[in-house]
Amino acid sequence: MKVTLDWLKQHIETDASLDTIVETLTRIGLEVEGVENPGATLAAFKVAKVLSAAPHPQADKLQVLSVDAGDGPLQVVCGAPNARAGMLGVFGPSGATVPSNGMVLKVTAIRGVESNGMMCSTRDLELGEDHDGIIELPADAPIGMAYPDYAGLNDPVIDINVLPNRPDCMSVRGIALDLVVAGLGTAKPLAYAPVEGAGEGPDVRTDDAAGCPAFFAQSVSGLTNGEAPEWMRRRLTAIGQRPISTLVDITNYVMFDLGRPLHVYDRAKLSGGLVARKAAAGEQVVALNGKTYSLAETMTVIADAAHVHDIGGIMGGEDSGVSAETTDVIIECAYFDPESIARTGQALMLTSDARSRFERGVDPAFLEEGLAIATRLVLDLCGGAASAPTYSGAPPLERKRIAYDPALAETLGGLAVAEDRQRAILTALGFTVEGDWTVLPPPARRDVDGPADLVEEIIRIEGIDSVAPVPLPRAAGVAKPTATPEQRLESRARRAAAARGLNETLTWSFLSDAQASAIGGGAWTLANPISEELKVMRPSLLPGLFSAAERNMKRGAAGVRLFEIGRRYLAGGEHPTLGVVLAGENRARGWQEGKAKPFDAFDAKAEALALLAAIGAPVENLQVMGDAGAAWHPGQSGTLRLGPKTVLAAFGMVHPLTLRAFDLDGPVAAVELYLDALPAKRATGFARAPYAPPALQAVRRDFAFLVPEALAAEALVRAVKGADKASIVAARLFDVFTGTGVEPGHKSLGVEVTLQPGEKSFAEADLKAIADKVIGAAAKLGASLRG
């Protein structure tokens, strides 16, 4: 919400400085995001008189002007058709910056004729859209005066972040009244002459008591719709609104000034009376933004006998919009249900200034007065004659009754405030405070719902800075840990990943449809996303990491090692996950190793096992099973499981088609660790006996087995290790061989077995018995001892 200092002072009598006003606004909960002075960018531009105008000798459409901006005549080349001797305009001298394009003016030759600046149009100065000619000023404009001073543009614009719980401050007057309560002056009354309408009021009614409880309207006939007065255009332009015509500007002005959205219909374009009703299924309307919207039966519209003219409370229709030829209008001042407005706006993905006010809740008690003010402005600025008003329906004026205890200001708000002071603050804010401290909020404050809201109102006016900081009580002794087991697990995983040289990444929790489809699709889609590129809640952390890797690779990174800890969103809920992406070069080229080496599936598996070990997973019991899924490369990916159902991780190479969807080149390895799938630790006791070093030295024996080529080495190692659990403490693969001496379809796997004697050393017979068990266990998998 933007307001100008001069506009604020139309509603409040105050001597407070701009700095005081800005500080007070933030203190009472209306946070100021910035203050700009639009006149500052135009300080170099001056009021100037054209002394003479002659044709350019080398160009038919240019003129050579002699311009006086207070420092004597200067020669200026100008292409404006309205430039002529004797007129006054706005001159930009050499060194000035043109706001519309950022060009710095300088003395230059145009078609061989020297030009010492430029005469400016309203578009050049970003004061309007007119570019057909230069600005023409009245004959009494003082030559040489800075144009911002002459035009009153040195009016600071205050940008205020109005939170959703302050619908009353979605207007200049609402903000001004808050400043009055904060002690910065006195409020000026709303001064306007009541409208004495004549004749029958317009034919309007509401058939949708839920969506549009009240539909008030008044007609004005015989008006002239021209350009709004300069003061109105200046204020609207200052807050970022483009002046259009007097009628449209009046509706915008009343909305921003008083928080009362309005709409004006051209009566000549209507077929019969207007009715507020629910839309029929399949009805369409072309809105003022030029887009066609298909309506649903839950949406409130304003229609005549022929078709829909207005998406109620959000945007008017193009068919009945006013124009320069409009002479007869109907001014609509209605109340729309906030929840209905919000649902309609979300469904149509349509935003407007009117919607932002109606869905927060406009003042239902300000319909008659708002309509009268708008009608008076139309009569004063456009002429014509007004009819009597028509009031259809009734706005919801019933006020809540809140039982309040003044002690809550201290117990809940942390600040002791005298009861008389609390009553005075609430009364000044428009609340009714009865003798038993039953409080009735004003109709404009639908956000106030209970005693806590009243405490907030009192504390913000009294001063949140006055609330003394009080430390929370602390129990005696050593502080107990506050992190949950899940938080501690994520912390260990984050440290382990960083220690392994991975760089942490933070990416969006949302994806585009295309990105989600590339990894199998998402289960959850936002109904009202902030962007089509952030629409689907991510079913995997990998797409975000792919995008981060792609950006880094395109900016010259030879290799990237990224990880992220976050949530995946599946049909069954959200799941904490650690994702890893390895792309580009794993090892740079060198004289020892030769060419650069990319990442492969074994790199991904190594990262997965190392990270699982670091966070306490039983890696010695893990099994490698199957491909990881459609997004992964078949035959070069797998899953790590505890049994067939408990999947702890997926790892391997990413499918080329998946990479193509993220514009990634070359092989990419990835890992996903499913942190919520880790088995929970025992709540009490120890999971294993305390470590005691063995008294005797371990014995190692090597076995070479011939196995079918399709047999996974991990299955053989697991079988060997389980052959004698009392004596075999470790087993590992140390060799894989195919070729001479190994029959086709087979391979040779070398397994090192570590044997740990207990109370006495192994005898030859003991070692032979263990070896037989190892060979027998391997034989069950189709392996035979290589001779």
Coordinates of N, CA, C and O in Angstrom, one line a residue, residues 670-739:
A670 N 24.0 -40.3 -8.7 CA 23.2 -39.7 -7.6 C 22.9 -40.7 -6.5 O 23.0 -42.0 -6.7
V671 N 22.4 -40.2 -5.4 CA 22.1 -41.0 -4.2 C 20.9 -40.4 -3.5 O 20.8 -39.1 -3.5
E672 N 20.0 -41.2 -3.1 CA 18.9 -40.7 -2.1 C 18.9 -41.6 -0.9 O 18.7 -42.8 -1.1
L673 N 19.1 -41.0 0.3 CA 19.0 -41.7 1.5 C 17.7 -41.4 2.2 O 17.4 -40.2 2.4
Y674 N 17.0 -42.4 2.5 CA 15.7 -42.2 3.1 C 15.8 -42.3 4.7 O 15.8 -43.4 5.3
L675 N 16.0 -41.1 5.3 CA 16.3 -41.0 6.7 C 15.3 -41.6 7.6 O 15.6 -42.1 8.7
D676 N 14.0 -41.5 7.2 CA 12.9 -42.0 8.1 C 12.8 -43.5 8.0 O 12.0 -44.1 8.7
A677 N 13.6 -44.2 7.1 CA 13.5 -45.6 7.0 C 14.5 -46.3 7.8 O 14.5 -47.5 8.0
L678 N 15.4 -45.5 8.4 CA 16.5 -46.2 9.3 C 15.8 -46.8 10.5 O 14.9 -46.2 11.1
P679 N 16.2 -48.0 10.9 CA 15.6 -48.6 12.1 C 15.9 -47.8 13.3 O 17.0 -47.2 13.5
A680 N 14.9 -47.7 14.2 CA 15.0 -46.9 15.4 C 16.0 -47.6 16.4 O 16.0 -48.8 16.5
K681 N 16.7 -46.7 17.2 CA 17.6 -47.3 18.2 C 16.8 -47.8 19.4 O 15.7 -47.3 19.6
R682 N 17.4 -48.7 20.1 CA 16.7 -49.2 21.3 C 16.5 -48.1 22.3 O 17.4 -47.3 22.5
A683 N 15.3 -48.1 22.9 CA 15.1 -47.0 23.9 C 15.9 -47.1 25.1 O 16.3 -46.1 25.7
T684 N 16.2 -48.4 25.5 CA 17.0 -48.6 26.8 C 18.0 -49.6 26.5 O 18.0 -50.4 25.6
G685 N 19.1 -49.7 27.4 CA 20.1 -50.7 27.3 C 21.0 -50.5 26.2 O 21.0 -49.4 25.5
F686 N 22.0 -51.4 26.0 CA 23.0 -51.3 24.9 C 22.6 -52.3 23.8 O 22.1 -53.4 24.0
A687 N 22.8 -51.9 22.6 CA 22.6 -52.7 21.4 C 23.6 -53.9 21.3 O 23.3 -54.9 20.7
R688 N 24.8 -53.7 21.8 CA 25.8 -54.8 21.8 C 26.7 -54.6 23.0 O 26.7 -53.6 23.7
A689 N 27.4 -55.7 23.3 CA 28.3 -55.7 24.5 C 29.4 -54.8 24.2 O 29.8 -54.5 23.1
P690 N 30.0 -54.2 25.3 CA 31.2 -53.3 25.2 C 32.3 -54.0 24.5 O 32.5 -55.2 24.6
Y691 N 33.1 -53.2 23.8 CA 34.2 -53.8 23.0 C 35.3 -54.2 23.9 O 35.7 -53.5 24.8
A692 N 35.9 -55.4 23.6 CA 37.0 -55.9 24.3 C 38.0 -56.5 23.3 O 37.7 -57.4 22.5
P693 N 39.2 -56.0 23.3 CA 40.2 -56.4 22.3 C 40.5 -57.9 22.4 O 40.6 -58.5 23.5
P694 N 40.6 -58.6 21.3 CA 40.8 -60.1 21.3 C 42.2 -60.4 21.9 O 43.1 -59.6 21.6
A695 N 42.3 -61.5 22.6 CA 43.6 -61.9 23.2 C 44.6 -62.5 22.1 O 45.8 -62.4 22.2
L696 N 44.0 -63.1 21.1 CA 44.8 -63.8 20.1 C 44.7 -63.1 18.7 O 43.7 -62.4 18.4
Q697 N 45.7 -63.3 17.9 CA 45.8 -62.6 16.6 C 44.9 -63.3 15.6 O 44.7 -64.5 15.6
A698 N 44.2 -62.5 14.8 CA 43.3 -63.0 13.8 C 44.1 -63.7 12.7 O 45.3 -63.5 12.4
V699 N 43.4 -64.6 12.0 CA 43.9 -65.4 10.9 C 43.2 -65.0 9.6 O 42.0 -64.9 9.6
R700 N 43.9 -64.9 8.5 CA 43.2 -64.5 7.2 C 43.5 -65.7 6.2 O 44.6 -66.2 6.1
R701 N 42.4 -66.0 5.5 CA 42.5 -67.1 4.5 C 41.8 -66.5 3.2 O 40.8 -65.8 3.3
D702 N 42.4 -66.8 2.0 CA 41.9 -66.4 0.8 C 41.2 -67.5 0.0 O 41.8 -68.7 0.0
F703 N 40.1 -67.3 -0.6 CA 39.4 -68.3 -1.4 C 39.1 -67.6 -2.7 O 38.6 -66.5 -2.8
A704 N 39.3 -68.4 -3.8 CA 38.9 -68.0 -5.1 C 37.8 -68.9 -5.6 O 38.0 -70.2 -5.7
F705 N 36.7 -68.3 -6.0 CA 35.5 -69.1 -6.4 C 35.2 -68.8 -7.9 O 35.2 -67.6 -8.3
L706 N 34.8 -69.9 -8.6 CA 34.3 -69.7 -9.9 C 32.8 -69.6 -9.7 O 32.1 -70.5 -9.2
V707 N 32.2 -68.5 -10.2 CA 30.7 -68.3 -10.0 C 30.1 -67.9 -11.4 O 30.8 -67.4 -12.3
P708 N 28.8 -68.1 -11.5 CA 28.1 -67.6 -12.7 C 28.3 -66.1 -12.8 O 28.3 -65.4 -11.8
E709 N 28.4 -65.6 -14.1 CA 28.7 -64.2 -14.3 C 27.6 -63.3 -13.7 O 27.8 -62.2 -13.3
A710 N 26.4 -63.8 -13.7 CA 25.3 -63.0 -13.2 C 25.2 -62.9 -11.7 O 24.5 -62.1 -11.1
L711 N 26.0 -63.7 -10.9 CA 25.9 -63.7 -9.5 C 26.6 -62.4 -8.9 O 27.7 -62.1 -9.3
A712 N 25.9 -61.7 -8.0 CA 26.4 -60.5 -7.4 C 27.5 -60.9 -6.4 O 27.3 -61.8 -5.6
A713 N 28.6 -60.2 -6.4 CA 29.7 -60.5 -5.5 C 29.2 -60.3 -4.1 O 29.7 -61.0 -3.2
E714 N 28.4 -59.4 -3.9 CA 27.9 -59.1 -2.5 C 27.1 -60.2 -1.9 O 27.3 -60.6 -0.7
A715 N 26.4 -61.0 -2.8 CA 25.7 -62.2 -2.3 C 26.7 -63.3 -1.8 O 26.5 -63.9 -0.8
L716 N 27.8 -63.4 -2.6 CA 28.8 -64.4 -2.2 C 29.5 -64.1 -0.9 O 29.7 -64.9 -0.1
V717 N 29.8 -62.8 -0.8 CA 30.5 -62.3 0.4 C 29.6 -62.5 1.6 O 30.1 -63.0 2.7
R718 N 28.3 -62.2 1.5 CA 27.4 -62.4 2.6 C 27.3 -63.9 3.0 O 27.3 -64.2 4.2
A719 N 27.2 -64.8 2.0 CA 27.1 -66.2 2.3 C 28.4 -66.7 3.0 O 28.3 -67.5 3.9
V720 N 29.5 -66.3 2.5 CA 30.8 -66.7 3.1 C 30.9 -66.2 4.6 O 31.3 -67.0 5.5
K721 N 30.5 -65.0 4.8 CA 30.6 -64.5 6.2 C 29.7 -65.2 7.1 O 30.0 -65.4 8.3
G722 N 28.5 -65.7 6.6 CA 27.6 -66.4 7.5 C 27.8 -67.8 7.6 O 27.1 -68.5 8.3
A723 N 28.9 -68.3 7.0 CA 29.2 -69.8 7.1 C 29.5 -70.2 8.5 O 29.2 -71.4 8.9
D724 N 30.2 -69.4 9.2 CA 30.6 -69.8 10.6 C 30.6 -68.5 11.4 O 31.7 -67.8 11.5
K725 N 29.5 -68.1 12.0 CA 29.4 -66.8 12.6 C 30.2 -66.7 13.9 O 30.6 -65.6 14.3
A726 N 30.6 -67.8 14.5 CA 31.4 -67.8 15.7 C 32.9 -67.5 15.4 O 33.5 -66.9 16.2
S727 N 33.4 -67.9 14.2 CA 34.8 -67.8 13.9 C 35.1 -66.7 12.9 O 36.1 -66.0 12.9
I728 N 34.1 -66.5 11.9 CA 34.4 -65.6 10.8 C 33.9 -64.2 11.3 O 32.7 -64.0 11.6
V729 N 34.8 -63.2 11.4 CA 34.4 -61.9 11.8 C 34.3 -60.9 10.7 O 33.8 -59.8 10.8
A730 N 34.9 -61.2 9.5 CA 34.9 -60.3 8.4 C 35.1 -61.1 7.1 O 35.8 -62.1 7.1
A731 N 34.6 -60.6 6.0 CA 34.8 -61.1 4.7 C 34.7 -60.0 3.7 O 33.8 -59.1 3.8
R732 N 35.7 -60.0 2.7 CA 35.6 -58.9 1.7 C 36.1 -59.4 0.4 O 36.9 -60.3 0.3
L733 N 35.6 -58.8 -0.7 CA 36.0 -59.1 -2.0 C 37.3 -58.4 -2.3 O 37.4 -57.2 -2.1
F734 N 38.3 -59.1 -2.8 CA 39.6 -58.5 -3.2 C 40.0 -58.6 -4.6 O 40.9 -58.0 -5.1
D735 N 39.3 -59.5 -5.4 CA 39.7 -59.7 -6.8 C 38.5 -60.2 -7.6 O 37.6 -61.0 -7.1
V736 N 38.4 -59.7 -8.8 CA 37.5 -60.1 -9.8 C 38.2 -60.4 -11.1 O 39.0 -59.5 -11.6
F737 N 38.1 -61.6 -11.7 CA 38.9 -62.0 -12.9 C 38.0 -62.7 -13.8 O 37.2 -63.6 -13.5
T738 N 38.2 -62.3 -15.1 CA 37.6 -63.1 -16.2 C 38.6 -63.2 -17.3 O 39.5 -62.3 -17.4
G739 N 38.6 -64.2 -18.1 CA 39.6 -64.4 -19.2 C 40.1 -65.7 -19.2 O 39.5 -66.8 -18.9

